[in-house]
Amino acid sequence: MTDSSATTNPASERHSWPLHTRILLGLLVGVVLGLTANLLASRSINEAQPGALDDITLWLRANLEFIATQIAEPVGKIFLRLILMMVVPLVVSALSLGVLELGDVRRLGRVGLKTLVYTLILSVCAVTIGLTLVNWWQPGASLPPEQRDKLAERYQLKAAESVAKSKQAKSIKDTLLDIIPENPLQEAVGALDGTSKGNGMLAVMFFALILGGALAVGGPRTGPLVGVLEGVFDVSMIVIGWAMRIAPYGVACLLFSITSQLGGDILYALGRFVATAVTGMVLQMVVVYSLAVWLIAGKSPLVFFRQISEAMLTAFSTSSSNATLPTALRVAHEKLDLPRDISQFVLTIGSTGNQNGTALYEGVVVLFLAQVFGVELSLGQQVTVVLMSVLAGVGTAGVPGGSIPLIVIVLQTVGVPGEGIGIILGIDRILDMCRTVLNVSGDLVLATCVAGRNTRS
Ligand code: ASP
């Protein structure tokens, strides 16, 4: 798969500040203006002798809702639409090409199978930790009920509707069966608005997995289709790159629209969300990775983490698993002393296909935003979130912000408005740095476990 980036793009380098700084600035501008407008509109006025400030208050009371919902919000949605329009082609191409790369697995026999099994175990552990924490701490539930209703109403998601939706929710058996599409095109058409017959995006993902598997065994005959898929992937990434260039303005508008209506409570919820995501990542690193390295490879976790620290730091500063690959390979050879064929195979595939931090983060974001919007997710829908997050960990490009399009898709699939992404986008970069550390460490854990006890401790 080509290493293109959703967010790093030559055009964005023309600006003096990096994109993530401008998105953060967009967040700050949106929040400061939104909160100021909210405060001004809700202050009490001096009826007897209205001053200039009182005039502003009266004007805001009459116009703020219009500005927020009819101007700021539509502008904020432009970049989201650009992302959404590329999601289906991106998912199909990224996932099938990812599986195609994994298809080389057959050449390496046992190594391939071990890689696949450990990848699944590590990803499922990560998503489970994230979902358990977010269900337990309920970071999004700190929003007062009237504000939640306001938010839900604004995105045409009245509480009654979401309750009705969750009652129609399918059983786990049907949820799992519907992952296999009868007609992938029909699933793709309905994937974004929830009108698909089966499991929507998850079914499309399943189709992409099967397609990738078939391409892997098809050999040279299927080569032209691989070329087409590579082209589709590159084009999707270019368009998403364009969308991200206008993201700072989109985020400013979306946050203005939200905070001007809801005040500061949403920021408190956001703080709790960051704490939940970071705690989940720390648990995956300290508990799951340490146990895996210790039990499967018989290696001291302390020694292991000391040896891979250079790769962790590179991942933190680049926010990209792909960009960290050369460092990870060097660490695997020079510090961990892993067999070269195993580390090259596992780390190359893992830099795109094994992203535990991303999978954990996607699960946490989706449940957090469901709580913010007051969408009740049934057990079947939560299983969908787990499966989609695990698959998203395979399909996400190892580049800064690579998981954003997939988060929007999982949100839409379980009935949470995709616009919710605007709430977390402003602080995404710092969390991206953290989850990339987890992604890269996970690849090195994977390589160490696959190599087993042949490694030096
Ligand atoms: N930045 C991540 C990586 O490269 C992907 C993501 O979660 O956005 O590993």
mmCIF file with all atom_site columns, C-alpha atoms and ligand atoms in Angstrom, residues 319-322 351 355 357-358 361-362 396-404 428 432 435-436 439-440, ligand 1:
data_model
loop_
_atom_site.group_PDB
_atom_site.id
_atom_site.type_symbol
_atom_site.label_atom_id
_atom_site.label_alt_id
_atom_site.label_comp_id
_atom_site.label_asym_id
_atom_site.label_entity_id
_atom_site.label_seq_id
_atom_site.pdbx_PDB_ins_code
_atom_site.Cartn_x
_atom_site.Cartn_y
_atom_site.Cartn_z
_atom_site.occupancy
_atom_site.B_iso_or_equiv
_atom_site.pdbx_formal_charge
_atom_site.auth_seq_id
_atom_site.auth_comp_id
_atom_site.auth_asym_id
_atom_site.auth_atom_id
_atom_site.pdbx_PDB_model_num
ATOM   1  C CA . SER A 1 319 ? 2.406   10.162 14.915 1.00 0.00 ? 319 SER A CA 1
ATOM   2  C CA . SER A 1 320 ? 2.967   7.675  12.142 1.00 0.00 ? 320 SER A CA 1
ATOM   3  C CA . SER A 1 321 ? 3.577   3.929  12.324 1.00 0.00 ? 321 SER A CA 1
ATOM   4  C CA . ASN A 1 322 ? 4.753   3.926  8.717  1.00 0.00 ? 322 ASN A CA 1
ATOM   5  C CA . SER A 1 351 ? 2.875   -0.962 10.683 1.00 0.00 ? 351 SER A CA 1
ATOM   6  C CA . GLN A 1 355 ? -2.783  -0.995 15.315 1.00 0.00 ? 355 GLN A CA 1
ATOM   7  C CA . GLY A 1 357 ? -3.790  1.884  19.979 1.00 0.00 ? 357 GLY A CA 1
ATOM   8  C CA . THR A 1 358 ? -5.958  2.931  17.057 1.00 0.00 ? 358 THR A CA 1
ATOM   9  C CA . TYR A 1 361 ? -9.086  4.712  20.593 1.00 0.00 ? 361 TYR A CA 1
ATOM   10 C CA . GLU A 1 362 ? -11.787 4.149  17.976 1.00 0.00 ? 362 GLU A CA 1
ATOM   11 C CA . THR A 1 396 ? -6.168  2.280  9.069  1.00 0.00 ? 396 THR A CA 1
ATOM   12 C CA . ALA A 1 397 ? -3.246  3.825  7.228  1.00 0.00 ? 397 ALA A CA 1
ATOM   13 C CA . GLY A 1 398 ? -0.238  4.226  9.540  1.00 0.00 ? 398 GLY A CA 1
ATOM   14 C CA . VAL A 1 399 ? -0.135  7.989  9.077  1.00 0.00 ? 399 VAL A CA 1
ATOM   15 C CA . PRO A 1 400 ? -1.094  10.956 11.283 1.00 0.00 ? 400 PRO A CA 1
ATOM   16 C CA . GLY A 1 401 ? -4.871  11.106 11.628 1.00 0.00 ? 401 GLY A CA 1
ATOM   17 C CA . GLY A 1 402 ? -5.245  7.890  9.607  1.00 0.00 ? 402 GLY A CA 1
ATOM   18 C CA . SER A 1 403 ? -8.077  6.660  11.800 1.00 0.00 ? 403 SER A CA 1
ATOM   19 C CA . ILE A 1 404 ? -10.370 9.702  11.412 1.00 0.00 ? 404 ILE A CA 1
ATOM   20 C CA . ASP A 1 428 ? -6.852  14.414 18.286 1.00 0.00 ? 428 ASP A CA 1
ATOM   21 C CA . ASP A 1 432 ? -2.704  10.354 17.970 1.00 0.00 ? 432 ASP A CA 1
ATOM   22 C CA . ARG A 1 435 ? -1.904  5.789  20.201 1.00 0.00 ? 435 ARG A CA 1
ATOM   23 C CA . THR A 1 436 ? 0.915   5.629  17.644 1.00 0.00 ? 436 THR A CA 1
ATOM   24 C CA . ASN A 1 439 ? 0.674   0.859  17.693 1.00 0.00 ? 439 ASN A CA 1
ATOM   25 C CA . VAL A 1 440 ? 4.442   0.701  17.203 1.00 0.00 ? 440 VAL A CA 1
HETATM 26 N N1 . ASP B 2 .   ? -1.367  7.791  13.531 1.00 0.00 ? 1   ASP B N1 1
HETATM 27 C C1 . ASP B 2 .   ? -1.665  6.393  13.685 1.00 0.00 ? 1   ASP B C1 1
HETATM 28 C C2 . ASP B 2 .   ? -0.484  5.576  13.215 1.00 0.00 ? 1   ASP B C2 1
HETATM 29 O O1 . ASP B 2 .   ? 0.205   5.946  12.317 1.00 0.00 ? 1   ASP B O1 1
HETATM 30 C C3 . ASP B 2 .   ? -2.914  5.981  12.972 1.00 0.00 ? 1   ASP B C3 1
HETATM 31 C C4 . ASP B 2 .   ? -4.130  6.630  13.623 1.00 0.00 ? 1   ASP B C4 1
HETATM 32 O O2 . ASP B 2 .   ? -4.637  6.060  14.605 1.00 0.00 ? 1   ASP B O2 1
HETATM 33 O O3 . ASP B 2 .   ? -4.581  7.701  13.198 1.00 0.00 ? 1   ASP B O3 1
HETATM 34 O O4 . ASP B 2 .   ? -0.210  4.534  13.740 1.00 0.00 ? 1   ASP B O4 1
#
